[in-house]
Amino acid sequence: MRDTGLSEPSEPTGHYIFNDSQTIVLERGFQWESAPDRNPIELERMTAHHAVRALAVLCEGLIRPMTFCVTRSWVDEYSWPAEANPPRWNWFLKTPQSPPDAGPPYADPQITETVTLDEGSMLTTVDRALDDPCEAPEGQRLSWAEMLVDHTWARLPEPDRHTPNDELRIDDHDNKLRRVLVPCERTNGRTWVTVPKTSVWYPFQLRVNKSCGTDDSDGLEYDEFIEMAIHVNWSFWWHPGEGRAMLDRAVGRLLQQGWRNAYP
């Protein structure tokens, strides 16, 4: 019989994995008047580095990424994506501690491994993707397209309250299961959790990509936008409480760096 992680009694735990993600969307605009002499690949590097920095700032003390993916594409003179992709168009970064089943989201990846998945290793991967030589078709140029963090650990709020008997159980609404045992790791007085065997939803999943931007509210005109989607899959960090306060503080750090809510 399959081990579902269930135990008796089967009363709800009070926290759960959502059927569908709850999402916060942020965006950041860029003006190129201050960098008129930069070549296109350096402008791509600037926005890509801002994206990586934002991921690192968001994750600090809240999320531990276990994998990182960056894709690249051809774009035309108006920065619209072309139909075909460049060779070696997606790059996947993992660590020896990444889940064994944590595979790349796209086919034919360039897989690299790092001891620690952090801002520095993500920047290295992005630079490799942008600097990897390939000849662009006529009228097109190279661009990065998106960054993904699909496999995560997350810092649990108030671990003493949520882990009686030194274990954590959560209801999995997506799979209609109750009291599923959650993998926990305790480090320096903090408790970190990740996806149970019965679920596919990690605590957080993050995506950054190019966008057209939403209605401008600050009166400025921007040449380019990037967008971050923060997918919250567990109720610990969405409903009011210490977990939501941790998420709000992380988002607040991005707002202080020039990001804004795309759909306030």
Coordinates of C-alpha atoms in Angstrom, one line a residue:
M1 CA 0.0 0.0 0.0
R2 CA 1.3 3.5 -0.9
D3 CA 2.5 5.5 2.1
T4 CA 0.3 8.7 2.0
G5 CA 1.7 10.2 5.1
L6 CA -1.7 10.1 6.7
S7 CA -2.3 9.5 10.4
E8 CA -5.3 9.4 12.8
P9 CA -7.1 11.4 13.8
S10 CA -7.9 12.9 10.4
E11 CA -9.1 16.3 11.6
P12 CA -7.8 19.3 9.5
T13 CA -4.4 20.7 10.6
G14 CA -5.4 24.4 10.0
H15 CA -2.8 24.9 7.3
Y16 CA -2.9 23.4 3.8
I17 CA -1.4 23.2 0.3
F18 CA -3.7 25.2 -2.1
N19 CA -5.5 23.7 -5.1
D20 CA -4.1 26.6 -7.1
S21 CA -1.3 29.1 -6.4
Q22 CA -2.0 32.5 -4.8
T23 CA 0.1 35.0 -6.7
I24 CA 1.8 38.3 -6.2
V25 CA 3.0 40.0 -9.4
L26 CA 5.6 42.8 -9.4
E27 CA 7.2 44.7 -12.2
R28 CA 10.1 47.0 -12.8
G29 CA 10.7 49.5 -15.7
F30 CA 13.9 50.5 -17.3
Q31 CA 14.8 53.7 -19.2
W32 CA 17.6 53.4 -21.6
E33 CA 18.2 57.2 -22.1
S34 CA 20.8 56.9 -19.3
A35 CA 22.6 54.2 -21.3
P36 CA 22.3 55.2 -25.0
D37 CA 25.7 53.8 -26.0
R38 CA 25.3 50.3 -24.5
N39 CA 25.1 47.5 -27.0
P40 CA 22.0 45.3 -26.9
I41 CA 23.6 42.4 -25.1
E42 CA 24.8 44.6 -22.3
L43 CA 21.3 46.0 -21.8
E44 CA 20.1 42.4 -21.7
R45 CA 22.7 41.7 -19.0
M46 CA 21.6 44.7 -17.0
T47 CA 17.9 43.6 -16.9
A48 CA 19.0 40.0 -16.2
H49 CA 21.2 41.0 -13.3
H50 CA 18.4 43.1 -11.9
A51 CA 16.2 40.0 -12.1
V52 CA 18.7 37.8 -10.3
R53 CA 19.3 40.4 -7.6
A54 CA 15.5 40.6 -7.1
L55 CA 15.3 36.9 -6.6
A56 CA 18.1 36.9 -4.1
V57 CA 16.5 39.8 -2.2
L58 CA 13.1 38.1 -2.1
C59 CA 14.5 34.8 -1.0
E60 CA 16.7 36.1 1.9
G61 CA 15.7 34.5 5.1
L62 CA 12.4 33.1 3.5
I63 CA 13.1 30.8 0.5
R64 CA 16.0 28.5 -0.3
P65 CA 16.1 27.8 -4.1
M66 CA 17.1 24.3 -5.1
T67 CA 17.1 24.8 -8.8
F68 CA 17.3 27.7 -11.2
C69 CA 16.5 27.9 -14.9
V70 CA 17.1 30.7 -17.4
T71 CA 16.0 30.7 -21.1
R72 CA 17.1 32.8 -24.0
S73 CA 15.4 33.6 -27.3
W74 CA 15.7 35.5 -30.5
V75 CA 13.9 38.9 -30.7
D76 CA 13.3 41.3 -33.6
E77 CA 14.2 44.9 -33.7
Y78 CA 11.1 45.8 -31.7
S79 CA 12.1 43.2 -29.0
W80 CA 9.3 40.8 -30.0
P81 CA 10.2 37.1 -29.7
A82 CA 10.8 35.2 -32.9
E83 CA 9.3 31.8 -33.5
A84 CA 12.5 29.8 -33.4
N85 CA 14.8 29.5 -30.4
P86 CA 18.6 29.8 -30.4
P87 CA 20.7 26.7 -29.9
R88 CA 21.3 25.9 -26.2
W89 CA 18.3 28.0 -25.4
N90 CA 17.7 26.9 -21.8
W91 CA 20.1 26.5 -18.9
F92 CA 19.4 24.6 -15.7
L93 CA 21.4 25.0 -12.5
K94 CA 21.2 22.5 -9.6
T95 CA 23.1 21.5 -6.5
P96 CA 24.0 18.1 -5.0
Q97 CA 21.2 18.6 -2.5
S98 CA 18.5 19.3 -5.2
P99 CA 15.7 16.7 -5.2
P100 CA 16.5 13.7 -7.3
D101 CA 13.4 14.2 -9.4
A102 CA 14.0 17.9 -9.9
G103 CA 14.4 18.0 -13.6
P104 CA 14.6 20.9 -16.1
P105 CA 11.3 22.3 -17.2
Y106 CA 12.3 22.3 -20.9
A107 CA 13.8 19.8 -23.3
D108 CA 17.5 19.7 -24.2
P109 CA 18.8 21.8 -21.3
Q110 CA 22.4 22.8 -20.6
I111 CA 22.7 21.4 -17.0
T112 CA 25.3 22.7 -14.6
E113 CA 25.9 22.0 -10.9
T114 CA 27.0 24.3 -8.1
V115 CA 27.8 23.7 -4.5
T116 CA 25.6 26.6 -3.3
L117 CA 22.7 28.0 -5.3
D118 CA 22.8 31.7 -4.5
E119 CA 23.0 35.1 -6.2
G120 CA 26.5 34.5 -7.4
S121 CA 25.9 31.1 -9.0
M122 CA 22.7 32.4 -10.7
L123 CA 24.5 35.4 -12.1
T124 CA 27.2 33.0 -13.5
T125 CA 24.5 30.9 -15.2
V126 CA 22.8 34.0 -16.7
D127 CA 26.1 35.3 -18.0
R128 CA 26.9 31.9 -19.6
A129 CA 23.6 31.9 -21.3
L130 CA 24.1 35.5 -22.7
D131 CA 27.7 34.9 -23.7
D132 CA 27.4 31.5 -25.2
P133 CA 28.2 32.1 -28.9
C134 CA 25.6 31.7 -31.5
E135 CA 24.9 33.5 -34.8
A136 CA 21.7 35.5 -34.9
P137 CA 19.4 35.3 -38.0
E138 CA 19.2 38.5 -40.0
G139 CA 17.2 41.2 -38.3
Q140 CA 17.2 39.4 -34.9
R141 CA 19.3 39.5 -31.7
L142 CA 19.8 37.5 -28.6
S143 CA 17.7 38.1 -25.5
W144 CA 17.0 36.4 -22.2
A145 CA 13.4 35.4 -21.8
E146 CA 12.6 34.0 -18.4
M147 CA 14.0 32.7 -15.1
L148 CA 12.4 30.0 -13.0
V149 CA 12.8 28.8 -9.5
D150 CA 10.6 25.7 -9.3
H151 CA 12.0 23.7 -6.4
T152 CA 12.2 25.4 -3.0
W153 CA 12.5 25.1 0.7
A154 CA 10.8 27.8 2.8
R155 CA 11.3 29.1 6.3
L156 CA 8.5 28.0 8.6
P157 CA 7.0 30.7 10.8
E158 CA 6.8 30.0 14.6
P159 CA 8.2 26.5 14.4
D160 CA 7.4 25.6 18.0
R161 CA 3.6 26.2 17.4
H162 CA 3.4 24.3 14.1
T163 CA 5.6 21.3 15.0
P164 CA 4.1 19.4 18.0
N165 CA 5.8 16.1 18.7
D166 CA 8.7 17.4 16.6
E167 CA 6.9 16.9 13.3
L168 CA 4.8 19.0 10.9
R169 CA 1.7 17.8 9.1
I170 CA -0.3 19.8 6.6
D171 CA -3.6 19.2 4.6
D172 CA -3.0 18.8 0.9
H173 CA -6.1 20.2 -0.8
D174 CA -4.7 19.6 -4.2
N175 CA -4.7 15.8 -3.6
K176 CA -7.6 15.8 -1.1
L177 CA -5.4 14.4 1.7
R178 CA -5.2 15.4 5.3
R179 CA -2.3 15.4 7.8
V180 CA 0.4 14.8 5.3
L181 CA 3.9 14.6 6.8
V182 CA 6.1 17.5 5.7
P183 CA 9.9 17.1 5.4
C184 CA 11.6 19.5 7.9
E185 CA 15.2 20.7 8.4
R186 CA 16.3 22.6 11.4
T187 CA 19.2 25.0 11.0
N188 CA 20.4 27.7 13.4
G189 CA 17.1 27.7 15.3
R190 CA 15.0 28.0 12.1
T191 CA 12.8 25.3 10.6
W192 CA 12.8 24.9 6.8
V193 CA 10.2 22.8 4.9
T194 CA 9.7 21.5 1.4
V195 CA 7.3 19.5 -0.6
P196 CA 5.8 16.2 0.8
K197 CA 6.0 13.1 -1.3
T198 CA 2.3 13.2 -1.9
S199 CA 2.3 16.6 -3.6
V200 CA 3.9 18.5 -6.5
W201 CA 3.5 21.9 -5.0
Y202 CA 6.6 23.3 -3.5
P203 CA 6.1 26.1 -0.9
F204 CA 7.0 28.8 -3.4
Q205 CA 7.7 28.9 -7.1
L206 CA 9.2 32.0 -8.7
R207 CA 9.2 33.3 -12.3
V208 CA 10.8 36.4 -13.8
N209 CA 10.2 37.3 -17.4
K210 CA 10.1 40.2 -19.9
S211 CA 6.8 42.0 -20.1
C212 CA 5.0 44.9 -21.7
G213 CA 4.3 46.5 -18.4
T214 CA 0.9 47.5 -16.9
D215 CA -0.7 51.0 -16.8
D216 CA 1.9 53.5 -15.8
S217 CA 1.0 55.4 -12.6
D218 CA 4.2 57.3 -12.0
G219 CA 4.1 59.5 -15.1
L220 CA 7.4 58.1 -16.5
E221 CA 7.9 56.3 -19.8
Y222 CA 9.9 53.1 -19.8
D223 CA 11.7 51.3 -22.6
E224 CA 11.5 47.9 -21.1
F225 CA 9.8 46.0 -18.3
I226 CA 10.5 42.8 -16.4
E227 CA 7.9 41.0 -14.3
M228 CA 8.2 38.8 -11.2
A229 CA 5.4 36.3 -10.3
I230 CA 5.6 35.0 -6.7
H231 CA 3.5 31.8 -6.5
V232 CA 2.6 31.0 -3.0
N233 CA 1.4 27.4 -2.7
W234 CA 1.0 26.9 1.1
S235 CA -1.3 28.8 3.4
F236 CA 1.5 29.5 6.0
W237 CA 2.7 32.4 4.0
W238 CA -0.6 33.7 2.5
H239 CA -3.2 34.0 5.3
P240 CA -2.7 36.7 8.0
G241 CA 0.0 35.8 10.5
E242 CA 3.7 35.7 11.0
G243 CA 4.3 33.8 7.7
R244 CA 2.4 36.4 5.7
A245 CA 4.4 39.1 7.5
M246 CA 7.6 37.4 6.5
L247 CA 6.4 37.4 2.8
D248 CA 5.3 41.0 3.0
R249 CA 8.6 42.1 4.4
A250 CA 10.4 40.3 1.5
V251 CA 8.1 42.0 -1.0
G252 CA 8.7 45.3 0.7
R253 CA 12.4 45.0 0.2
L254 CA 11.8 44.8 -3.6
L255 CA 9.4 47.7 -3.5
Q256 CA 12.2 49.8 -1.9
Q257 CA 14.5 48.8 -4.8
G258 CA 12.2 50.2 -7.5
W259 CA 9.8 47.4 -8.1
R260 CA 6.1 48.0 -7.9
N261 CA 2.9 46.0 -7.7
A262 CA 1.7 45.2 -11.3
Y263 CA -1.9 44.8 -10.2
P264 CA -2.4 46.9 -7.0

